[in-house]
């Protein structure tokens, strides 16, 4: 008696299965079915243990992230937002020389014209932050006089006066929940600028600062 067609079909499937590498050890084996990922029962036990450990590790990482967020202060959240704002500045000013020294090489920072210490309200304003060499920003404490000259030369006197007038921006206070939202928006902007991967002329850099300030929604 000939075997039924279903049996023949299953047999042909088994024959077509190729050797694969065991998920747990370096050995290759011929699986009995497409759902077999390990070569022996011993490897199956070890592999399941590894999967369980991986799952526990992931869950613990997620729990740690939640706990870490709960322990963050308002200042910590501001610093997190500042990191994203600074990334945006470096992407807007990509391949642009240092606003103070004109340097085109070396490590760069996002340098504030009006320092965070002297005015916390405008620390996130993109019109107050430009690409600056680490030497000017850190070692020369902002290199303010040359920063002013750089703004005038690169963007014009009218724009410099606009930047300088930011000192009079009314006090703005952001809650932790508001900061969370702003961070999320900024991270999306960073992704978009990274994907675009462009070098912008001065006029467009000003326009980007204006439009992205509005999108982030702190300075309306």
Short mmCIF file of C-alpha atoms in Angstrom, two decimals:
data_model
loop_
_atom_site.label_atom_id
_atom_site.label_comp_id
_atom_site.label_asym_id
_atom_site.label_seq_id
_atom_site.Cartn_x
_atom_site.Cartn_y
_atom_site.Cartn_z
CA UNK A 1 0.00 0.00 0.00
CA UNK A 2 1.36 3.43 -0.98
CA UNK A 3 1.74 6.07 1.74
CA UNK A 4 -0.83 8.89 1.69
CA UNK A 5 -0.02 12.13 -0.14
CA UNK A 6 0.13 14.07 3.13
CA UNK A 7 2.92 11.81 4.38
CA UNK A 8 4.88 12.26 1.16
CA UNK A 9 4.46 16.01 1.42
CA UNK A 10 5.80 16.09 4.97
CA UNK A 11 8.71 13.85 4.00
CA UNK A 12 9.66 16.16 1.14
CA UNK A 13 9.62 19.14 3.51
CA UNK A 14 12.00 17.38 5.88
CA UNK A 15 14.35 16.53 3.04
CA UNK A 16 14.43 20.18 1.96
CA UNK A 17 15.50 21.41 5.40
CA UNK A 18 19.09 22.53 5.30
CA UNK A 19 21.70 22.18 7.99
CA UNK A 20 21.82 25.11 10.36
CA UNK A 21 24.07 26.32 13.13
CA UNK A 22 22.93 25.57 16.66
CA UNK A 23 21.84 28.69 18.56
CA UNK A 24 23.67 27.49 21.65
CA UNK A 25 26.90 25.93 20.36
CA UNK A 26 29.09 26.12 17.24
CA UNK A 27 27.86 22.77 15.88
CA UNK A 28 25.85 22.40 12.71
CA UNK A 29 22.92 19.99 12.61
CA UNK A 30 20.06 18.86 10.44
CA UNK A 31 16.79 20.03 12.05
CA UNK A 32 13.78 17.75 12.23
CA UNK A 33 11.48 20.72 11.58
CA UNK A 34 11.73 24.44 10.86
CA UNK A 35 11.18 25.33 14.53
CA UNK A 36 14.23 23.43 15.78
CA UNK A 37 17.04 25.87 16.63
CA UNK A 38 19.33 23.71 18.77
CA UNK A 39 21.08 20.45 18.10
CA UNK A 40 20.52 18.47 21.33
CA UNK A 41 18.26 18.44 24.43
CA UNK A 42 21.22 19.70 26.44
CA UNK A 43 21.60 22.70 24.15
CA UNK A 44 17.85 23.26 24.35
CA UNK A 45 18.04 23.54 28.16
CA UNK A 46 21.04 25.88 28.00
CA UNK A 47 19.46 28.00 25.26
CA UNK A 48 16.20 28.39 27.16
CA UNK A 49 18.18 29.42 30.24
CA UNK A 50 20.00 32.08 28.21
CA UNK A 51 16.71 33.38 26.82
CA UNK A 52 15.27 33.60 30.34
CA UNK A 53 18.37 35.48 31.56
CA UNK A 54 18.18 37.83 28.59
CA UNK A 55 14.53 38.54 29.31
CA UNK A 56 15.27 39.20 33.00
CA UNK A 57 18.12 41.53 32.04
CA UNK A 58 15.88 43.46 29.66
CA UNK A 59 13.14 43.77 32.26
CA UNK A 60 15.64 44.96 34.87
CA UNK A 61 17.06 47.53 32.44
CA UNK A 62 13.55 48.85 31.82
CA UNK A 63 12.87 48.99 35.56
CA UNK A 64 16.17 50.81 36.15
CA UNK A 65 15.29 53.37 33.48
CA UNK A 66 11.95 54.02 35.18
CA UNK A 67 13.58 54.30 38.61
CA UNK A 68 16.30 56.57 37.22
CA UNK A 69 13.70 58.89 35.72
CA UNK A 70 11.85 59.05 39.03
CA UNK A 71 15.05 60.07 40.83
CA UNK A 72 15.90 62.84 38.36
CA UNK A 73 15.65 66.41 39.57
CA UNK A 74 14.36 69.36 37.55
CA UNK A 75 18.00 70.31 36.95
CA UNK A 76 18.75 66.82 35.60
CA UNK A 77 15.88 67.11 33.11
CA UNK A 78 17.12 70.53 32.01
CA UNK A 79 20.56 69.05 31.40
CA UNK A 80 19.01 66.26 29.33
CA UNK A 81 17.18 68.81 27.20
CA UNK A 82 20.36 70.84 26.83
CA UNK A 83 22.16 67.80 25.41
CA UNK A 84 19.53 67.48 22.65
CA UNK A 85 19.48 71.24 21.96
CA UNK A 86 23.27 71.19 21.61
CA UNK A 87 23.04 68.33 19.11
CA UNK A 88 20.59 70.37 17.05
CA UNK A 89 22.97 73.34 17.03
CA UNK A 90 25.90 71.23 15.85
CA UNK A 91 23.75 69.81 13.04
CA UNK A 92 22.51 73.25 11.94
CA UNK A 93 26.09 74.59 12.01
CA UNK A 94 27.64 71.47 10.49
CA UNK A 95 30.94 72.26 8.71
CA UNK A 96 30.79 75.89 9.88
CA UNK A 97 33.84 77.54 11.46
CA UNK A 98 34.01 78.46 15.16
CA UNK A 99 31.87 81.55 15.78
CA UNK A 100 34.65 83.12 17.87
CA UNK A 101 38.00 82.09 16.40
CA UNK A 102 37.08 81.00 12.89
CA UNK A 103 38.82 77.68 13.54
CA UNK A 104 37.74 74.87 11.22
CA UNK A 105 39.39 71.93 12.98
CA UNK A 106 39.59 70.44 16.45
CA UNK A 107 36.90 69.50 18.92
CA UNK A 108 33.74 71.59 18.75
CA UNK A 109 31.08 72.55 21.30
CA UNK A 110 27.71 74.23 21.18
CA UNK A 111 28.68 77.53 22.76
CA UNK A 112 26.21 79.89 24.41
CA UNK A 113 26.51 83.60 23.63
CA UNK A 114 24.79 84.48 26.92
CA UNK A 115 25.99 81.81 29.33
CA UNK A 116 23.63 79.43 31.11
CA UNK A 117 24.96 80.64 34.44
CA UNK A 118 24.09 84.27 33.78
CA UNK A 119 20.67 83.60 32.18
CA UNK A 120 19.01 80.23 32.61
CA UNK A 121 15.88 81.31 30.73
CA UNK A 122 17.51 81.51 27.28
CA UNK A 123 19.79 78.49 27.66
CA UNK A 124 17.65 76.51 25.18
CA UNK A 125 17.16 79.31 22.64
CA UNK A 126 18.79 78.25 19.36
CA UNK A 127 19.54 81.91 18.55
CA UNK A 128 21.76 81.98 21.64
CA UNK A 129 23.89 78.95 20.73
CA UNK A 130 26.38 78.50 17.89
CA UNK A 131 29.15 76.13 16.91
CA UNK A 132 32.27 77.03 18.87
CA UNK A 133 35.65 75.43 19.34
CA UNK A 134 36.20 73.77 22.69
CA UNK A 135 39.20 76.05 23.19
CA UNK A 136 37.06 79.19 22.90
CA UNK A 137 34.09 77.79 24.77
CA UNK A 138 35.88 76.10 27.65
CA UNK A 139 39.43 77.39 27.95
CA UNK A 140 38.59 81.00 27.08
CA UNK A 141 35.30 81.03 29.03
CA UNK A 142 33.18 81.66 25.96
CA UNK A 143 35.60 84.04 24.19
CA UNK A 144 32.84 86.66 24.35
CA UNK A 145 34.38 89.59 22.49
CA UNK A 146 35.40 87.47 19.53
CA UNK A 147 32.00 85.73 19.74
CA UNK A 148 30.37 89.14 19.20
CA UNK A 149 32.65 89.91 16.26
CA UNK A 150 31.94 86.48 14.78
CA UNK A 151 28.17 87.00 14.95
CA UNK A 152 28.48 90.38 13.22
CA UNK A 153 30.78 89.08 10.49
CA UNK A 154 28.91 85.85 9.80
CA UNK A 155 25.30 87.00 10.22
CA UNK A 156 25.34 90.80 10.18
CA UNK A 157 24.92 93.59 12.72
CA UNK A 158 21.11 93.41 12.75
CA UNK A 159 21.12 89.74 13.68
CA UNK A 160 23.81 90.31 16.33
CA UNK A 161 21.62 92.94 17.95
CA UNK A 162 18.72 90.49 17.89
CA UNK A 163 20.84 87.83 19.63
CA UNK A 164 22.12 90.35 22.16
CA UNK A 165 18.54 91.43 22.97
CA UNK A 166 17.65 87.89 24.10
CA UNK A 167 18.95 88.90 27.54
CA UNK A 168 15.61 90.64 28.13
CA UNK A 169 13.54 87.50 27.48
CA UNK A 170 10.90 87.20 30.24
CA UNK A 171 11.45 84.45 32.82
CA UNK A 172 10.32 81.03 31.60
CA UNK A 173 9.80 78.09 33.95
CA UNK A 174 9.37 74.55 32.65
CA UNK A 175 7.98 71.65 34.64
CA UNK A 176 9.47 68.15 34.46
CA UNK A 177 6.53 66.98 32.34
CA UNK A 178 7.09 69.87 29.92
CA UNK A 179 10.79 69.10 29.74
CA UNK A 180 10.01 65.47 28.91
CA UNK A 181 7.89 66.59 25.96
CA UNK A 182 10.55 69.04 24.73
CA UNK A 183 13.22 66.33 24.89
CA UNK A 184 11.07 64.02 22.78
CA UNK A 185 10.50 66.76 20.18
CA UNK A 186 14.22 67.58 20.06
CA UNK A 187 15.19 63.95 19.58
CA UNK A 188 12.90 63.76 16.56
CA UNK A 189 14.45 66.95 15.15
CA UNK A 190 17.94 65.50 15.64
CA UNK A 191 16.95 62.40 13.64
CA UNK A 192 15.57 64.55 10.82
CA UNK A 193 18.68 66.75 10.64
CA UNK A 194 20.96 63.73 10.74
CA UNK A 195 19.02 62.14 7.89
CA UNK A 196 19.19 65.36 5.84
CA UNK A 197 22.96 65.56 6.48
CA UNK A 198 23.31 69.03 4.91
CA UNK A 199 25.56 72.05 5.22
CA UNK A 200 23.49 75.24 5.36
CA UNK A 201 24.34 78.83 4.31
CA UNK A 202 24.07 81.60 6.97
CA UNK A 203 20.55 82.75 6.00
CA UNK A 204 19.17 79.21 6.19
CA UNK A 205 20.88 78.61 9.55
CA UNK A 206 19.02 81.63 10.97
CA UNK A 207 15.74 80.42 9.46
CA UNK A 208 16.25 76.93 10.89
CA UNK A 209 16.89 78.34 14.34
CA UNK A 210 13.68 80.35 14.08
CA UNK A 211 11.48 77.53 12.82
CA UNK A 212 12.89 74.91 15.19
CA UNK A 213 12.55 77.23 18.18
CA UNK A 214 8.85 77.45 17.33
CA UNK A 215 8.57 73.71 16.88
CA UNK A 216 10.19 72.99 20.25
CA UNK A 217 7.76 75.48 21.72
CA UNK A 218 9.65 77.13 24.55
CA UNK A 219 10.05 80.60 23.06
CA UNK A 220 6.70 81.52 21.51
#
